Amino acid sequence: MKFCSECAHPVALLIPEGDNRPRYVCAQCEAIHYQNPKLVIGSIPVWQPEGEEVKVLLCKRAIEPRLGFWTLPAGFMENNETTAEAAVRETEEEAGADIEIGKLFSLLNVAQVHQVHLFYLARLRNLDFAPGVESLEVQLFAESEIPWDELAFPTIRKTLELFFADCVKLPDGEGFGFHTHDIVRPMRISSNYD
């Protein structure tokens, strides 16, 4: 940040009195500009007709970062919406899919890029989906069909791993859990990450 959004004068990075972290502070109007983590919200859109294998809807990215890689439908939360509304909106925008939103499934802290990723369980209401402007294609995948080496981000991989691990427990009467995880490696996916 170079200029104050209140008065347009230059800002300086310093620790304000009574604070313990560097903040951008305007010397002219004394406004303190806090920069906080961004929320990335998405869904795990599921299709499972009775007696069939569970499938998850993934989107192939048409934009950077990670153009051409697969992801769950997700994006930055907007002002004036709830996290569940953000998940529904992102799923409609990226996959053209109509979902019934379920419970919050995963919360992933990605401190090195100042983000928190949240994914909701969701049920596809129908198979009428199509790529939005940010997707090259959308497709349903069973666990064995997931393009694991072509996933865009560690948060997507971790959420899918947790989801399919919970699916294994369902016949024993266990429901889906709520999962938290810290991603401590770079957001570019690799074969070795936490």
PDB file of C-alpha atoms in Angstrom:
ATOM      1  CA  MET A   1       0.000   0.000   0.000  1.00  0.00           C
ATOM      2  CA  LYS A   2       1.393   3.403  -0.981  1.00  0.00           C
ATOM      3  CA  PHE A   3      -1.424   5.898  -0.477  1.00  0.00           C
ATOM      4  CA  CYS A   4      -4.143   6.433   2.087  1.00  0.00           C
ATOM      5  CA  SER A   5      -7.617   5.442   0.880  1.00  0.00           C
ATOM      6  CA  GLU A   6      -9.087   8.158   3.135  1.00  0.00           C
ATOM      7  CA  CYS A   7      -7.103  11.229   2.031  1.00  0.00           C
ATOM      8  CA  ALA A   8      -4.720  10.003  -0.729  1.00  0.00           C
ATOM      9  CA  HIS A   9      -1.546  11.017   1.099  1.00  0.00           C
ATOM     10  CA  PRO A  10       1.416   8.605   1.323  1.00  0.00           C
ATOM     11  CA  VAL A  11       1.387   5.970   4.048  1.00  0.00           C
ATOM     12  CA  ALA A  12       4.232   4.511   6.087  1.00  0.00           C
ATOM     13  CA  LEU A  13       4.588   1.006   7.490  1.00  0.00           C
ATOM     14  CA  LEU A  14       5.016   1.305  11.255  1.00  0.00           C
ATOM     15  CA  ILE A  15       3.717  -0.067  14.533  1.00  0.00           C
ATOM     16  CA  PRO A  16       0.990   2.270  15.808  1.00  0.00           C
ATOM     17  CA  GLU A  17       0.890   3.180  19.488  1.00  0.00           C
ATOM     18  CA  GLY A  18      -0.884   0.445  21.443  1.00  0.00           C
ATOM     19  CA  ASP A  19      -0.457  -2.105  18.629  1.00  0.00           C
ATOM     20  CA  ASN A  20       2.108  -4.886  18.183  1.00  0.00           C
ATOM     21  CA  ARG A  21       2.219  -5.299  14.394  1.00  0.00           C
ATOM     22  CA  PRO A  22       3.327  -3.107  11.517  1.00  0.00           C
ATOM     23  CA  ARG A  23       0.391  -1.336   9.846  1.00  0.00           C
ATOM     24  CA  TYR A  24       0.111   1.185   7.034  1.00  0.00           C
ATOM     25  CA  VAL A  25      -0.488   4.533   8.722  1.00  0.00           C
ATOM     26  CA  CYS A  26      -1.224   7.868   7.095  1.00  0.00           C
ATOM     27  CA  ALA A  27       0.904  10.717   8.487  1.00  0.00           C
ATOM     28  CA  GLN A  28      -1.657  13.250   7.234  1.00  0.00           C
ATOM     29  CA  CYS A  29      -5.018  11.971   8.591  1.00  0.00           C
ATOM     30  CA  GLU A  30      -3.576   9.295  10.934  1.00  0.00           C
ATOM     31  CA  ALA A  31      -5.827   6.559   9.481  1.00  0.00           C
ATOM     32  CA  ILE A  32      -4.572   3.063  10.262  1.00  0.00           C
ATOM     33  CA  HIS A  33      -5.087   0.634   7.386  1.00  0.00           C
ATOM     34  CA  TYR A  34      -5.498  -2.949   8.562  1.00  0.00           C
ATOM     35  CA  GLN A  35      -4.854  -5.719   6.078  1.00  0.00           C
ATOM     36  CA  ASN A  36      -6.492  -8.982   7.050  1.00  0.00           C
ATOM     37  CA  PRO A  37      -6.656 -12.473   5.520  1.00  0.00           C
ATOM     38  CA  LYS A  38      -9.050 -13.069   2.639  1.00  0.00           C
ATOM     39  CA  LEU A  39     -11.683 -15.804   2.703  1.00  0.00           C
ATOM     40  CA  VAL A  40     -11.828 -18.251  -0.189  1.00  0.00           C
ATOM     41  CA  ILE A  41     -15.150 -20.085  -0.101  1.00  0.00           C
ATOM     42  CA  GLY A  42     -16.217 -23.118  -2.100  1.00  0.00           C
ATOM     43  CA  SER A  43     -18.281 -26.252  -2.234  1.00  0.00           C
ATOM     44  CA  ILE A  44     -17.862 -29.975  -2.704  1.00  0.00           C
ATOM     45  CA  PRO A  45     -20.721 -30.619  -5.173  1.00  0.00           C
ATOM     46  CA  VAL A  46     -21.686 -34.279  -4.890  1.00  0.00           C
ATOM     47  CA  TRP A  47     -23.779 -36.534  -7.135  1.00  0.00           C
ATOM     48  CA  GLN A  48     -24.721 -39.985  -5.857  1.00  0.00           C
ATOM     49  CA  PRO A  49     -27.801 -41.741  -7.181  1.00  0.00           C
ATOM     50  CA  GLU A  50     -28.925 -44.556  -4.885  1.00  0.00           C
ATOM     51  CA  GLY A  51     -26.636 -47.566  -5.071  1.00  0.00           C
ATOM     52  CA  GLU A  52     -23.998 -45.771  -7.149  1.00  0.00           C
ATOM     53  CA  GLU A  53     -20.528 -44.500  -6.384  1.00  0.00           C
ATOM     54  CA  VAL A  54     -20.224 -40.928  -5.089  1.00  0.00           C
ATOM     55  CA  LYS A  55     -18.917 -38.411  -7.627  1.00  0.00           C
ATOM     56  CA  VAL A  56     -17.626 -34.870  -7.115  1.00  0.00           C
ATOM     57  CA  LEU A  57     -17.923 -32.003  -9.597  1.00  0.00           C
ATOM     58  CA  LEU A  58     -14.600 -30.368 -10.462  1.00  0.00           C
ATOM     59  CA  CYS A  59     -13.807 -27.363 -12.652  1.00  0.00           C
ATOM     60  CA  LYS A  60     -10.787 -26.983 -14.941  1.00  0.00           C
ATOM     61  CA  ARG A  61      -9.467 -23.448 -14.441  1.00  0.00           C
ATOM     62  CA  ALA A  62      -9.660 -21.018 -17.376  1.00  0.00           C
ATOM     63  CA  ILE A  63      -7.727 -18.331 -15.468  1.00  0.00           C
ATOM     64  CA  GLU A  64      -4.444 -17.901 -13.657  1.00  0.00           C
ATOM     65  CA  PRO A  65      -3.221 -18.902 -11.229  1.00  0.00           C
ATOM     66  CA  ARG A  66      -3.031 -22.550 -12.248  1.00  0.00           C
ATOM     67  CA  LEU A  67      -4.715 -22.245 -15.642  1.00  0.00           C
ATOM     68  CA  GLY A  68      -5.714 -25.691 -16.918  1.00  0.00           C
ATOM     69  CA  PHE A  69      -5.630 -27.373 -13.504  1.00  0.00           C
ATOM     70  CA  TRP A  70      -8.645 -28.860 -11.707  1.00  0.00           C
ATOM     71  CA  THR A  71     -10.314 -27.349  -8.660  1.00  0.00           C
ATOM     72  CA  LEU A  72     -13.460 -27.433  -6.612  1.00  0.00           C
ATOM     73  CA  PRO A  73     -15.681 -24.433  -7.403  1.00  0.00           C
ATOM     74  CA  ALA A  74     -14.441 -21.691  -5.080  1.00  0.00           C
ATOM     75  CA  GLY A  75     -13.415 -18.056  -4.950  1.00  0.00           C
ATOM     76  CA  PHE A  76     -13.134 -14.957  -2.821  1.00  0.00           C
ATOM     77  CA  MET A  77     -16.051 -14.076  -0.596  1.00  0.00           C
ATOM     78  CA  GLU A  78     -17.794 -10.806  -1.459  1.00  0.00           C
ATOM     79  CA  ASN A  79     -19.056  -8.149   0.931  1.00  0.00           C
ATOM     80  CA  ASN A  80     -22.682  -8.472   2.029  1.00  0.00           C
ATOM     81  CA  GLU A  81     -22.875 -12.255   1.682  1.00  0.00           C
ATOM     82  CA  THR A  82     -22.638 -15.148   4.109  1.00  0.00           C
ATOM     83  CA  THR A  83     -20.079 -17.897   3.649  1.00  0.00           C
ATOM     84  CA  ALA A  84     -22.837 -20.294   2.508  1.00  0.00           C
ATOM     85  CA  GLU A  85     -24.095 -17.725  -0.012  1.00  0.00           C
ATOM     86  CA  ALA A  86     -20.541 -17.327  -1.306  1.00  0.00           C
ATOM     87  CA  ALA A  87     -20.228 -21.101  -1.795  1.00  0.00           C
ATOM     88  CA  VAL A  88     -23.504 -21.244  -3.751  1.00  0.00           C
ATOM     89  CA  ARG A  89     -22.564 -18.201  -5.870  1.00  0.00           C
ATOM     90  CA  GLU A  90     -19.101 -19.532  -6.715  1.00  0.00           C
ATOM     91  CA  THR A  91     -20.565 -22.920  -7.679  1.00  0.00           C
ATOM     92  CA  GLU A  92     -23.106 -21.246  -9.965  1.00  0.00           C
ATOM     93  CA  GLU A  93     -20.468 -18.927 -11.497  1.00  0.00           C
ATOM     94  CA  GLU A  94     -17.758 -21.521 -12.109  1.00  0.00           C
ATOM     95  CA  ALA A  95     -19.757 -24.683 -12.783  1.00  0.00           C
ATOM     96  CA  GLY A  96     -23.239 -23.471 -13.703  1.00  0.00           C
ATOM     97  CA  ALA A  97     -24.453 -25.948 -11.087  1.00  0.00           C
ATOM     98  CA  ASP A  98     -27.556 -25.824  -8.915  1.00  0.00           C
ATOM     99  CA  ILE A  99     -26.688 -27.099  -5.439  1.00  0.00           C
ATOM    100  CA  GLU A 100     -28.306 -27.675  -2.096  1.00  0.00           C
ATOM    101  CA  ILE A 101     -25.758 -26.399   0.387  1.00  0.00           C
ATOM    102  CA  GLY A 102     -24.889 -28.633   3.320  1.00  0.00           C
ATOM    103  CA  LYS A 103     -22.740 -28.176   6.382  1.00  0.00           C
ATOM    104  CA  LEU A 104     -19.279 -26.668   6.554  1.00  0.00           C
ATOM    105  CA  PHE A 105     -16.762 -29.449   5.901  1.00  0.00           C
ATOM    106  CA  SER A 106     -13.250 -28.009   5.938  1.00  0.00           C
ATOM    107  CA  LEU A 107     -11.348 -24.939   7.072  1.00  0.00           C
ATOM    108  CA  LEU A 108      -7.808 -24.632   5.751  1.00  0.00           C
ATOM    109  CA  ASN A 109      -5.420 -21.943   6.940  1.00  0.00           C
ATOM    110  CA  VAL A 110      -2.993 -20.751   4.270  1.00  0.00           C
ATOM    111  CA  ALA A 111      -1.116 -18.172   6.336  1.00  0.00           C
ATOM    112  CA  GLN A 112       1.738 -17.616   3.869  1.00  0.00           C
ATOM    113  CA  VAL A 113      -0.693 -16.127   1.310  1.00  0.00           C
ATOM    114  CA  HIS A 114      -2.986 -14.491   3.909  1.00  0.00           C
ATOM    115  CA  GLN A 115      -5.996 -16.689   3.143  1.00  0.00           C
ATOM    116  CA  VAL A 116      -8.457 -19.010   4.853  1.00  0.00           C
ATOM    117  CA  HIS A 117     -10.231 -21.559   2.610  1.00  0.00           C
ATOM    118  CA  LEU A 118     -13.665 -22.921   3.599  1.00  0.00           C
ATOM    119  CA  PHE A 119     -15.511 -25.725   1.788  1.00  0.00           C
ATOM    120  CA  TYR A 120     -19.142 -26.712   2.250  1.00  0.00           C
ATOM    121  CA  LEU A 121     -20.669 -30.083   1.487  1.00  0.00           C
ATOM    122  CA  ALA A 122     -23.233 -29.686  -1.298  1.00  0.00           C
ATOM    123  CA  ARG A 123     -25.649 -31.899  -3.209  1.00  0.00           C
ATOM    124  CA  LEU A 124     -26.143 -31.385  -6.925  1.00  0.00           C
ATOM    125  CA  ARG A 125     -29.862 -30.971  -7.567  1.00  0.00           C
ATOM    126  CA  ASN A 126     -29.471 -32.110 -11.186  1.00  0.00           C
ATOM    127  CA  LEU A 127     -26.863 -32.771 -13.865  1.00  0.00           C
ATOM    128  CA  ASP A 128     -27.534 -29.506 -15.668  1.00  0.00           C
ATOM    129  CA  PHE A 129     -24.094 -27.900 -15.275  1.00  0.00           C
ATOM    130  CA  ALA A 130     -21.722 -26.155 -17.666  1.00  0.00           C
ATOM    131  CA  PRO A 131     -18.437 -24.229 -17.468  1.00  0.00           C
ATOM    132  CA  GLY A 132     -18.650 -20.602 -16.420  1.00  0.00           C
ATOM    133  CA  VAL A 133     -16.267 -17.920 -17.717  1.00  0.00           C
ATOM    134  CA  GLU A 134     -13.566 -18.980 -15.223  1.00  0.00           C
ATOM    135  CA  SER A 135     -13.731 -22.675 -16.196  1.00  0.00           C
ATOM    136  CA  LEU A 136     -12.582 -24.518 -19.307  1.00  0.00           C
ATOM    137  CA  GLU A 137     -14.715 -27.548 -18.441  1.00  0.00           C
ATOM    138  CA  VAL A 138     -16.593 -29.139 -15.566  1.00  0.00           C
ATOM    139  CA  GLN A 139     -16.829 -32.847 -14.931  1.00  0.00           C
ATOM    140  CA  LEU A 140     -17.983 -35.378 -12.363  1.00  0.00           C
ATOM    141  CA  PHE A 141     -15.273 -37.638 -10.940  1.00  0.00           C
ATOM    142  CA  ALA A 142     -15.394 -40.737  -8.752  1.00  0.00           C
ATOM    143  CA  GLU A 143     -12.496 -40.996  -6.307  1.00  0.00           C
ATOM    144  CA  SER A 144     -10.553 -43.335  -8.619  1.00  0.00           C
ATOM    145  CA  GLU A 145     -10.995 -40.875 -11.508  1.00  0.00           C
ATOM    146  CA  ILE A 146      -9.808 -37.699  -9.742  1.00  0.00           C
ATOM    147  CA  PRO A 147      -6.860 -36.195 -11.666  1.00  0.00           C
ATOM    148  CA  TRP A 148      -4.780 -36.009  -8.474  1.00  0.00           C
ATOM    149  CA  ASP A 149      -1.619 -34.834 -10.262  1.00  0.00           C
ATOM    150  CA  GLU A 150      -3.561 -32.071 -12.015  1.00  0.00           C
ATOM    151  CA  LEU A 151      -5.208 -30.439  -8.986  1.00  0.00           C
ATOM    152  CA  ALA A 152      -4.656 -26.697  -8.768  1.00  0.00           C
ATOM    153  CA  PHE A 153      -3.946 -26.175  -5.068  1.00  0.00           C
ATOM    154  CA  PRO A 154      -3.014 -28.116  -1.903  1.00  0.00           C
ATOM    155  CA  THR A 155      -6.263 -26.962  -0.272  1.00  0.00           C
ATOM    156  CA  ILE A 156      -8.252 -28.749  -2.985  1.00  0.00           C
ATOM    157  CA  ARG A 157      -6.234 -31.941  -2.652  1.00  0.00           C
ATOM    158  CA  LYS A 158      -6.510 -31.952   1.147  1.00  0.00           C
ATOM    159  CA  THR A 159     -10.259 -31.290   1.089  1.00  0.00           C
ATOM    160  CA  LEU A 160     -10.847 -34.107  -1.416  1.00  0.00           C
ATOM    161  CA  GLU A 161      -8.673 -36.517   0.598  1.00  0.00           C
ATOM    162  CA  LEU A 162     -10.645 -35.704   3.754  1.00  0.00           C
ATOM    163  CA  PHE A 163     -13.961 -35.986   1.903  1.00  0.00           C
ATOM    164  CA  PHE A 164     -13.255 -39.433   0.449  1.00  0.00           C
ATOM    165  CA  ALA A 165     -11.819 -40.632   3.791  1.00  0.00           C
ATOM    166  CA  ASP A 166     -15.116 -39.656   5.439  1.00  0.00           C
ATOM    167  CA  CYS A 167     -17.080 -41.404   2.657  1.00  0.00           C
ATOM    168  CA  VAL A 168     -15.415 -44.687   3.683  1.00  0.00           C
ATOM    169  CA  LYS A 169     -16.759 -44.255   7.236  1.00  0.00           C
ATOM    170  CA  LEU A 170     -20.382 -43.609   6.188  1.00  0.00           C
ATOM    171  CA  PRO A 171     -21.445 -47.298   6.026  1.00  0.00           C
ATOM    172  CA  ASP A 172     -20.362 -47.642   9.680  1.00  0.00           C
ATOM    173  CA  GLY A 173     -22.818 -44.944  10.666  1.00  0.00           C
ATOM    174  CA  GLU A 174     -20.297 -42.150  11.012  1.00  0.00           C
ATOM    175  CA  GLY A 175     -21.262 -38.880   9.357  1.00  0.00           C
ATOM    176  CA  PHE A 176     -19.067 -36.321   7.684  1.00  0.00           C
ATOM    177  CA  GLY A 177     -16.805 -34.548  10.135  1.00  0.00           C
ATOM    178  CA  PHE A 178     -15.595 -30.977  10.271  1.00  0.00           C
ATOM    179  CA  HIS A 179     -11.902 -30.725   9.432  1.00  0.00           C
ATOM    180  CA  THR A 180      -9.272 -28.059   9.987  1.00  0.00           C
ATOM    181  CA  HIS A 181      -5.802 -28.108   8.525  1.00  0.00           C
ATOM    182  CA  ASP A 182      -2.869 -25.742   8.078  1.00  0.00           C
ATOM    183  CA  ILE A 183      -1.231 -25.663   4.658  1.00  0.00           C
ATOM    184  CA  VAL A 184       2.404 -24.845   5.348  1.00  0.00           C
ATOM    185  CA  ARG A 185       3.897 -25.360   1.910  1.00  0.00           C
ATOM    186  CA  PRO A 186       3.607 -23.098  -1.136  1.00  0.00           C
ATOM    187  CA  MET A 187       0.170 -22.975  -2.761  1.00  0.00           C
ATOM    188  CA  ARG A 188       1.606 -24.505  -5.930  1.00  0.00           C
ATOM    189  CA  ILE A 189       0.812 -28.186  -5.614  1.00  0.00           C
ATOM    190  CA  SER A 190       3.674 -30.672  -5.465  1.00  0.00           C
ATOM    191  CA  SER A 191       3.991 -34.309  -4.555  1.00  0.00           C
ATOM    192  CA  ASN A 192       5.317 -33.398  -1.080  1.00  0.00           C
ATOM    193  CA  TYR A 193       3.246 -31.034   1.034  1.00  0.00           C
ATOM    194  CA  ASP A 194       1.453 -30.791   4.375  1.00  0.00           C
TER     195      ASP A 194
END
